[in-house]
Tab-separated table of C-alpha atoms in Angstrom:
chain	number	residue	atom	x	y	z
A	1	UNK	CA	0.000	0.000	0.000
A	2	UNK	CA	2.867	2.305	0.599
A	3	UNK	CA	4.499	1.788	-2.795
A	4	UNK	CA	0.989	2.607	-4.338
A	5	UNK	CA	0.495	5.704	-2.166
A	6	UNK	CA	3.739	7.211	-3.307
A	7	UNK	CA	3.323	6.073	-6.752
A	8	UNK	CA	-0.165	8.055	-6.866
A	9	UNK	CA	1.379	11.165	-5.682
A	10	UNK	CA	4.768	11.256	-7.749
A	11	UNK	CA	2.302	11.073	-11.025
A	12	UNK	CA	-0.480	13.239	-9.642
A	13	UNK	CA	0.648	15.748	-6.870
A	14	UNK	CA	-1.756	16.928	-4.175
A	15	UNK	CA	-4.147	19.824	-5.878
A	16	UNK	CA	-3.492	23.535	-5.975
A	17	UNK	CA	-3.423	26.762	-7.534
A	18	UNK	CA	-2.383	27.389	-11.676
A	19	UNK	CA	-3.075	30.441	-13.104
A	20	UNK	CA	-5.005	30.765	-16.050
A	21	UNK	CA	-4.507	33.885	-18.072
A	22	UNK	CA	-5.651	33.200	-22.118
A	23	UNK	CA	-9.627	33.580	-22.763
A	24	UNK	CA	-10.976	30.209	-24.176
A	25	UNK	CA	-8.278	28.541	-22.742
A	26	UNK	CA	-9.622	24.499	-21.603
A	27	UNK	CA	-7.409	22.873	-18.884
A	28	UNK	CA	-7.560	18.970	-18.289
A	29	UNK	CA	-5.960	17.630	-14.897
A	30	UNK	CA	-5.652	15.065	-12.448
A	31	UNK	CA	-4.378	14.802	-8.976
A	32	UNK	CA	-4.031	13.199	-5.839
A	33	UNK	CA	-5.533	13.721	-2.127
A	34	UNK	CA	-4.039	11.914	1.037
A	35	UNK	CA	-6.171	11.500	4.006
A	36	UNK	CA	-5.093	9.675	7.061
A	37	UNK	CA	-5.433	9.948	10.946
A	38	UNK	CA	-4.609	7.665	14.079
A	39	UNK	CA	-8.032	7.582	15.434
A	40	UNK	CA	-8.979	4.232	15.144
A	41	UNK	CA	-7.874	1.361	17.937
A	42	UNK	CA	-8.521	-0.997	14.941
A	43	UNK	CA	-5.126	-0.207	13.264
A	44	UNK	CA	-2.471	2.233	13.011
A	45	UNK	CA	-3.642	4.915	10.655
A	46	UNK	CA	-7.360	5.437	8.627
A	47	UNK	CA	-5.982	5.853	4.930
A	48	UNK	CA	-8.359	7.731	2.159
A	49	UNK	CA	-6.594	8.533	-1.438
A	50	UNK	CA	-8.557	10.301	-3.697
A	51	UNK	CA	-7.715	10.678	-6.825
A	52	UNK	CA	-9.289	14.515	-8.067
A	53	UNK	CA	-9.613	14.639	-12.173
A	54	UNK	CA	-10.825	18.330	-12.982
A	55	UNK	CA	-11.305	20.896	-16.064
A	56	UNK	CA	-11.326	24.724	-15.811
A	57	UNK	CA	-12.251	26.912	-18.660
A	58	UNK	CA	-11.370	30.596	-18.737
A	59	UNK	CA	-14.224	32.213	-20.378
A	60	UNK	CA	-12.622	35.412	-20.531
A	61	UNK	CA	-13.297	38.957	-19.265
A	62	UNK	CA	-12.703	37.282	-15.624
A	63	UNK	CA	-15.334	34.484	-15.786
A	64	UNK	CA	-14.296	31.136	-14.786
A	65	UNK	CA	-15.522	27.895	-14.714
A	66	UNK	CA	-13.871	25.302	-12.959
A	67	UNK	CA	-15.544	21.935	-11.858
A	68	UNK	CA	-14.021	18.437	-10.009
A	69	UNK	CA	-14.762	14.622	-9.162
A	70	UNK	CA	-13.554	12.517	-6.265
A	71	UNK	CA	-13.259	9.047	-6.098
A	72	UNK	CA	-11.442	7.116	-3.475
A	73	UNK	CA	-8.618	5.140	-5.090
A	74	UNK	CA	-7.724	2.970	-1.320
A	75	UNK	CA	-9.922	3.284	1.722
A	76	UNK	CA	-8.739	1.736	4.968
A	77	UNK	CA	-11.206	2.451	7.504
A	78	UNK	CA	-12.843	5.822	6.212
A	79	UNK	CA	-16.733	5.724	5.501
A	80	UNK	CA	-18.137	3.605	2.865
A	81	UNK	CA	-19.405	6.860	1.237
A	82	UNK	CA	-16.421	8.158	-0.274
A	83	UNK	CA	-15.660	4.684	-2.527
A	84	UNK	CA	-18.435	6.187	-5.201
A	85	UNK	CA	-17.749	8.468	-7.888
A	86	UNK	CA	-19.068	11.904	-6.501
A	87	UNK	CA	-18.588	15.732	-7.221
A	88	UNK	CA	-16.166	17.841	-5.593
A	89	UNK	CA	-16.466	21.333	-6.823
A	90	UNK	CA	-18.666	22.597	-9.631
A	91	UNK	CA	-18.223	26.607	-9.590
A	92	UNK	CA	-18.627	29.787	-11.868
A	93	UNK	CA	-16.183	32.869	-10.407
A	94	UNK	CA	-15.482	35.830	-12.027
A	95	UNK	CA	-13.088	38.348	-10.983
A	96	UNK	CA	-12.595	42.314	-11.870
A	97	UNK	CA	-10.163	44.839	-10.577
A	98	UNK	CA	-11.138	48.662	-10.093
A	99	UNK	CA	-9.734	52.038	-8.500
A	100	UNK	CA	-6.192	52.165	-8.054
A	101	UNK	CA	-5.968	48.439	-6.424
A	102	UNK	CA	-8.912	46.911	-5.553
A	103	UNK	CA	-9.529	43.320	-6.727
A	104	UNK	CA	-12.652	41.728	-6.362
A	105	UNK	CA	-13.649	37.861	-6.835
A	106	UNK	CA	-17.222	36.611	-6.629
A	107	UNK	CA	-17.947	32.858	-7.172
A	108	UNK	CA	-21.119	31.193	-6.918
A	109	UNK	CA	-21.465	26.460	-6.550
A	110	UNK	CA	-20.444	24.034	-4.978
A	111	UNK	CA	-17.062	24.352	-2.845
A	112	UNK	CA	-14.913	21.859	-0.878
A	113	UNK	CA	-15.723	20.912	2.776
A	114	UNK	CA	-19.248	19.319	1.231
A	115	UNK	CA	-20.242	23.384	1.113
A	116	UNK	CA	-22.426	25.052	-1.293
A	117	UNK	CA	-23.554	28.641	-1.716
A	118	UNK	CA	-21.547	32.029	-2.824
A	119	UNK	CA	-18.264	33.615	-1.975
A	120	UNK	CA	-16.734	36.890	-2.234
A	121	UNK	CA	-13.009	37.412	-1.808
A	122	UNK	CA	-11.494	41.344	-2.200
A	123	UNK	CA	-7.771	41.865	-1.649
A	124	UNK	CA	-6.026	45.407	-1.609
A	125	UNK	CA	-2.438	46.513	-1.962
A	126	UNK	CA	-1.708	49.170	0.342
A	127	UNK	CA	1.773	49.415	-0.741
A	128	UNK	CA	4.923	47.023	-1.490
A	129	UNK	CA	4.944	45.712	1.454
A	130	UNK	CA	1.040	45.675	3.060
A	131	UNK	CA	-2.062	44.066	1.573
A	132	UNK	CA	-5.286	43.870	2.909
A	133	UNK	CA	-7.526	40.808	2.049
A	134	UNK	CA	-11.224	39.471	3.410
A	135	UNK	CA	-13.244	36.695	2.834
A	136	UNK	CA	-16.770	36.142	3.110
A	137	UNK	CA	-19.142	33.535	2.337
A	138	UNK	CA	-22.998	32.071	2.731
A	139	UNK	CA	-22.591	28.254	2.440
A	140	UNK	CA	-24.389	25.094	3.472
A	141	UNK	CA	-23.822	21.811	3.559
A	142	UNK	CA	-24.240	19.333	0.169
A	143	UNK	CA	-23.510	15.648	-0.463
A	144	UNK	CA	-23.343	14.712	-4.123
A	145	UNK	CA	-22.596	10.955	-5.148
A	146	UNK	CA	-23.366	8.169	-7.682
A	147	UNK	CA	-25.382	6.638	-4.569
A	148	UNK	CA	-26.907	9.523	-3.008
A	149	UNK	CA	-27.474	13.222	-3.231
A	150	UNK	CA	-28.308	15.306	-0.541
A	151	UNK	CA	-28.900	19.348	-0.100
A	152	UNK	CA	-29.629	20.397	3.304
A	153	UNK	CA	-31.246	24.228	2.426
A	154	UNK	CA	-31.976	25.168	5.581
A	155	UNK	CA	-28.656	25.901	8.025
A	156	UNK	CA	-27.431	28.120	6.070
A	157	UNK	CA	-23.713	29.274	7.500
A	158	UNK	CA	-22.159	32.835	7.175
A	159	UNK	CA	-18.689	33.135	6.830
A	160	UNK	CA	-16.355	35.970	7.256
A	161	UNK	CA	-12.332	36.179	7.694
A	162	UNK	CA	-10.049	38.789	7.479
A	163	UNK	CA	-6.541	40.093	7.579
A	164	UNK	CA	-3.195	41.506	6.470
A	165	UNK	CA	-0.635	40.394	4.297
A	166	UNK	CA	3.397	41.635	5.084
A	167	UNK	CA	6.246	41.424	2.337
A	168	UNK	CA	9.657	41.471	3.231
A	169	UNK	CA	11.314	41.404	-0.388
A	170	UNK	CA	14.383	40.760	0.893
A	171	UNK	CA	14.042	37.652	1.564
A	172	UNK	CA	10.863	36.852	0.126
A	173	UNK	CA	9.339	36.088	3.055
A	174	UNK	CA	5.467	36.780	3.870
A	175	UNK	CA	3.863	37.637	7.182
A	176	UNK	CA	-0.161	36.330	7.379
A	177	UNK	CA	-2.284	37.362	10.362
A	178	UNK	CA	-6.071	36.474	9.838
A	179	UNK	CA	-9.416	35.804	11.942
A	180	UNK	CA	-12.826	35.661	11.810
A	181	UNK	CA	-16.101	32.913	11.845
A	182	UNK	CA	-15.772	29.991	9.657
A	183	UNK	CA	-17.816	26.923	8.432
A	184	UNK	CA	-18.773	25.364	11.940
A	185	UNK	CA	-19.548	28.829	13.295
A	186	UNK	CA	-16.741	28.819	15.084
A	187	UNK	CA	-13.838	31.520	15.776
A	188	UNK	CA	-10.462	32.031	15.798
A	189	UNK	CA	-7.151	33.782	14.723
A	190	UNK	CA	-4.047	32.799	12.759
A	191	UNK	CA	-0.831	33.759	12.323
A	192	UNK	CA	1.087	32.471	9.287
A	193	UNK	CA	4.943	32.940	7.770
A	194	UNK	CA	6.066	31.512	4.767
A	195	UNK	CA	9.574	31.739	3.213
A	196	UNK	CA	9.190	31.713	-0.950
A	197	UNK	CA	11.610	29.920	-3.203
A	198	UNK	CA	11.462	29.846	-6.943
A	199	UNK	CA	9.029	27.028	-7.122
A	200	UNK	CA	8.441	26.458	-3.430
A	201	UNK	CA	6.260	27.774	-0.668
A	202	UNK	CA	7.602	26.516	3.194
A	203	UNK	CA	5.645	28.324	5.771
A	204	UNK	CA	4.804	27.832	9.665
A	205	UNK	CA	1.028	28.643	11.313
A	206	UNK	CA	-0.389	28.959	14.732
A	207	UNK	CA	-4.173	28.924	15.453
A	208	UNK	CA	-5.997	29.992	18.548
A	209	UNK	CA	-9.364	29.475	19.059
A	210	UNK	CA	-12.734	28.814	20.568
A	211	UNK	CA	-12.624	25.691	23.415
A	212	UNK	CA	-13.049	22.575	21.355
A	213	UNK	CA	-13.784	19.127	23.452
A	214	UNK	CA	-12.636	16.039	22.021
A	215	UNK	CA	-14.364	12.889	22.082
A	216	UNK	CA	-11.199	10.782	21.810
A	217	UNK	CA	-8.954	13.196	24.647
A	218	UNK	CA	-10.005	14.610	27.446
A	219	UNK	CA	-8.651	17.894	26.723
A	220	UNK	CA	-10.266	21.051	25.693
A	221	UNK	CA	-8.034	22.334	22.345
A	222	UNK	CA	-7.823	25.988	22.116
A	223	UNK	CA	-4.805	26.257	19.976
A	224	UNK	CA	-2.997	24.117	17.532
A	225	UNK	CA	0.449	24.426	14.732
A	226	UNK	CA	1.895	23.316	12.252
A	227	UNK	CA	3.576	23.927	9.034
A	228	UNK	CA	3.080	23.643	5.430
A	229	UNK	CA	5.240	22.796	2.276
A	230	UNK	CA	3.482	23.999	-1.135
A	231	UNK	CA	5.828	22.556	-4.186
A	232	UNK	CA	4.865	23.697	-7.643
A	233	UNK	CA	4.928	21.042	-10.345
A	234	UNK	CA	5.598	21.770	-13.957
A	235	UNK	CA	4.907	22.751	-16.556
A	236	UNK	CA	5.718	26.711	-14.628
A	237	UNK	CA	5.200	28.179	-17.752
A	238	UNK	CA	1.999	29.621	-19.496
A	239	UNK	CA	1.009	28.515	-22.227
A	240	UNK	CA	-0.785	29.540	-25.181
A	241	UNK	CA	-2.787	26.161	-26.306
A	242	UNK	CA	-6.393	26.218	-26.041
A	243	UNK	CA	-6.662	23.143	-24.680
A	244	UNK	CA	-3.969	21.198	-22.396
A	245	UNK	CA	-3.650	17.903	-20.277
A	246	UNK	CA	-1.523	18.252	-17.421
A	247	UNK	CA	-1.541	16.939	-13.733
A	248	UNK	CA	-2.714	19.620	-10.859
A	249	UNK	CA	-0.514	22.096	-10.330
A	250	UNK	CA	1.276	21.125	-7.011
A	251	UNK	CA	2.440	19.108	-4.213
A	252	UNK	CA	0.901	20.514	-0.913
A	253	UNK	CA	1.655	19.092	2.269
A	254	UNK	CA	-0.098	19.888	5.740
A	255	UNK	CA	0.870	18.805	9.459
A	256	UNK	CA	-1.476	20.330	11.993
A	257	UNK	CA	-0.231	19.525	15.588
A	258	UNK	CA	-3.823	18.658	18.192
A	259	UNK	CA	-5.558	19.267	14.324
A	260	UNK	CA	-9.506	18.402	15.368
A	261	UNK	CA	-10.955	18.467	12.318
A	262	UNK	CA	-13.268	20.937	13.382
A	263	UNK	CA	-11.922	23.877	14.667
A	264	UNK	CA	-11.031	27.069	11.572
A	265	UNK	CA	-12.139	25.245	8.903
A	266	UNK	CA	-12.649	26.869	5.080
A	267	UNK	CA	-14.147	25.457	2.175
A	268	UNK	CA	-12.018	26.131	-0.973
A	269	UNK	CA	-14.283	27.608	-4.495
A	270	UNK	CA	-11.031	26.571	-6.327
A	271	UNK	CA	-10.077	23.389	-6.976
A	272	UNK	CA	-6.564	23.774	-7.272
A	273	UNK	CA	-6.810	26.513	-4.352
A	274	UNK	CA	-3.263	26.634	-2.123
A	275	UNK	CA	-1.284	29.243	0.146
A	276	UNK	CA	1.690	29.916	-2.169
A	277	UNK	CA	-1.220	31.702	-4.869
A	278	UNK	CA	-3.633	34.819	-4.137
A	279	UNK	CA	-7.506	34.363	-5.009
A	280	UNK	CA	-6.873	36.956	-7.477
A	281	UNK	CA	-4.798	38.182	-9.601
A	282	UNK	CA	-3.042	40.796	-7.652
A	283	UNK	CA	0.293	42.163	-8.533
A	284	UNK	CA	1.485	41.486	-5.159
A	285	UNK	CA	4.205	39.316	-3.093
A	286	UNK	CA	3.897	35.947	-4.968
A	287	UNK	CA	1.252	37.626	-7.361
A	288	UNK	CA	4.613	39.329	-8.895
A	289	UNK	CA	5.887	35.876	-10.211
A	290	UNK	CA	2.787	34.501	-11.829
């Protein structure tokens, strides 16, 4: 199993961002998702690999359409629901820039994190080295498979996170501080730092949040860390083909020390959404390099 799992993620990489900058332009990809935790007295680890074909189509004139399907390539002790074919994100976005810097992107669908509803994101350059960015979001919860299909309709969420960006060009290094209510209607703040390399995010988080009781430890969790390691995979460069095959974008790796599974969770209206690439396409710390 452990020669397959790192077979599946050499040829597929875990999904992330790739920008998409030519009007018409079709993109065909496929990657890889690794789920696994230690809660289970059964055995060791619960193992859930996904494998995540998707298509985005750039419309033009900022309209997107991006859409995804799931379907669990090994299962070891996850729910029998994720073993059929389902949907993971079906969305239309479109983005527009006005004033001196403000950058706007509204997407309507179904997200990640079994969410559906709309989404605004607006991110503003203050100057080289400050950018301010929110998030907010009216969402509920979906289920979409070959076996079932559910659409709950009625507890509907609201969402709203903000916070500021810091650029040290120096070094290339980025500052993140962010907080606000997310998906479970829960709160909390995060600070973030990630050191950029050529094709290479590494960064470093800490969370603290509302008390969160576990059923497995009897501890209340008000804080938890981490880092995160976003490698791009190639082809880097743009290209000018209408239509192109290629796998997703990049290799993104999480480790989230006392991680709940509840506690600051965001859906993602992308699905090749990451940390090394803005929302939008700001001229901006990273944005600089697309």
């Amino acid at each position: 199993m452990r020669r397959g799992t790192i077979i599946i993620l050499l040829l597929f990489g875990i999904l992330s961002g790739y920008g998409q900058e030519k009007a018409g332009q079709v993109d065909l990809f496929c990657g890889a998702e690794l789920n696994y935790n230690d809660t289970d007295f059964k055995r060791l680890y619960n193992v859930l690999i996904n494998l995540t074909p998707g298509v985005k189509w750039n419309m033009g004139h900022g309209w997107e359409t991006a859409g995804q399907l799931s379907f669990a390539a090994v299962n070891y002790g996850y729910p029998d629901k994720y073993n059929s074919l389902r949907l993971g994100i079906v969305a239309l976005s479109k983005e527009l820039a006005f004033a001196k810097d403000q950058h706007l992107k509204f997407t309507g669908g179904l997200f990640s994190r079994e969410r559906y509803g709309l989404d605004a994101r607006w991110m503003m350059p203050v100057n080289s080295w400050l950018m301010l960015q929110a998030q907010a979001g009216l969402t509920s919860s979906w289920w979409c498979s070959t076996k079932e299909q559910t659409f709950d309709g009625k507890d509907w969420t609201v969402t709203a996170v903000a916070g500021a960006n810091f650029w040290i060009d120096k070094w290339t290094t980025e500052f993140r501080i962010s907080g606000g209510r997310y998906i479970n209607k829960d709160y909390g703040v995060e600070g973030e730092v990630y050191c950029h390399f050529r094709h290479c995010s590494i960064g470093a988080f800490a969370q603290y949040f509302e008390p969160y009781v576990s059923p497995y430890i009897s501890n209340t969790y008000r804080y938890a860390g981490g880092f995160k390691v976003v490698m791009m995979i190639p082809p880097y460069k743009k290209s000018d083909k209408k239509f192109r095959v290629r796998p997703a974008s990049n290799f993104r790796l999480t480790y989230n020390a006392q991680a709940n599974g509840y506690s600051m969770k965001m859906y993602h209206t992308d699905p090749e959404e990451n940390e090394r690439e803005y929302q939008t396409n700001v001229k901006w710390g990273t944005g600089l390099y697309r």
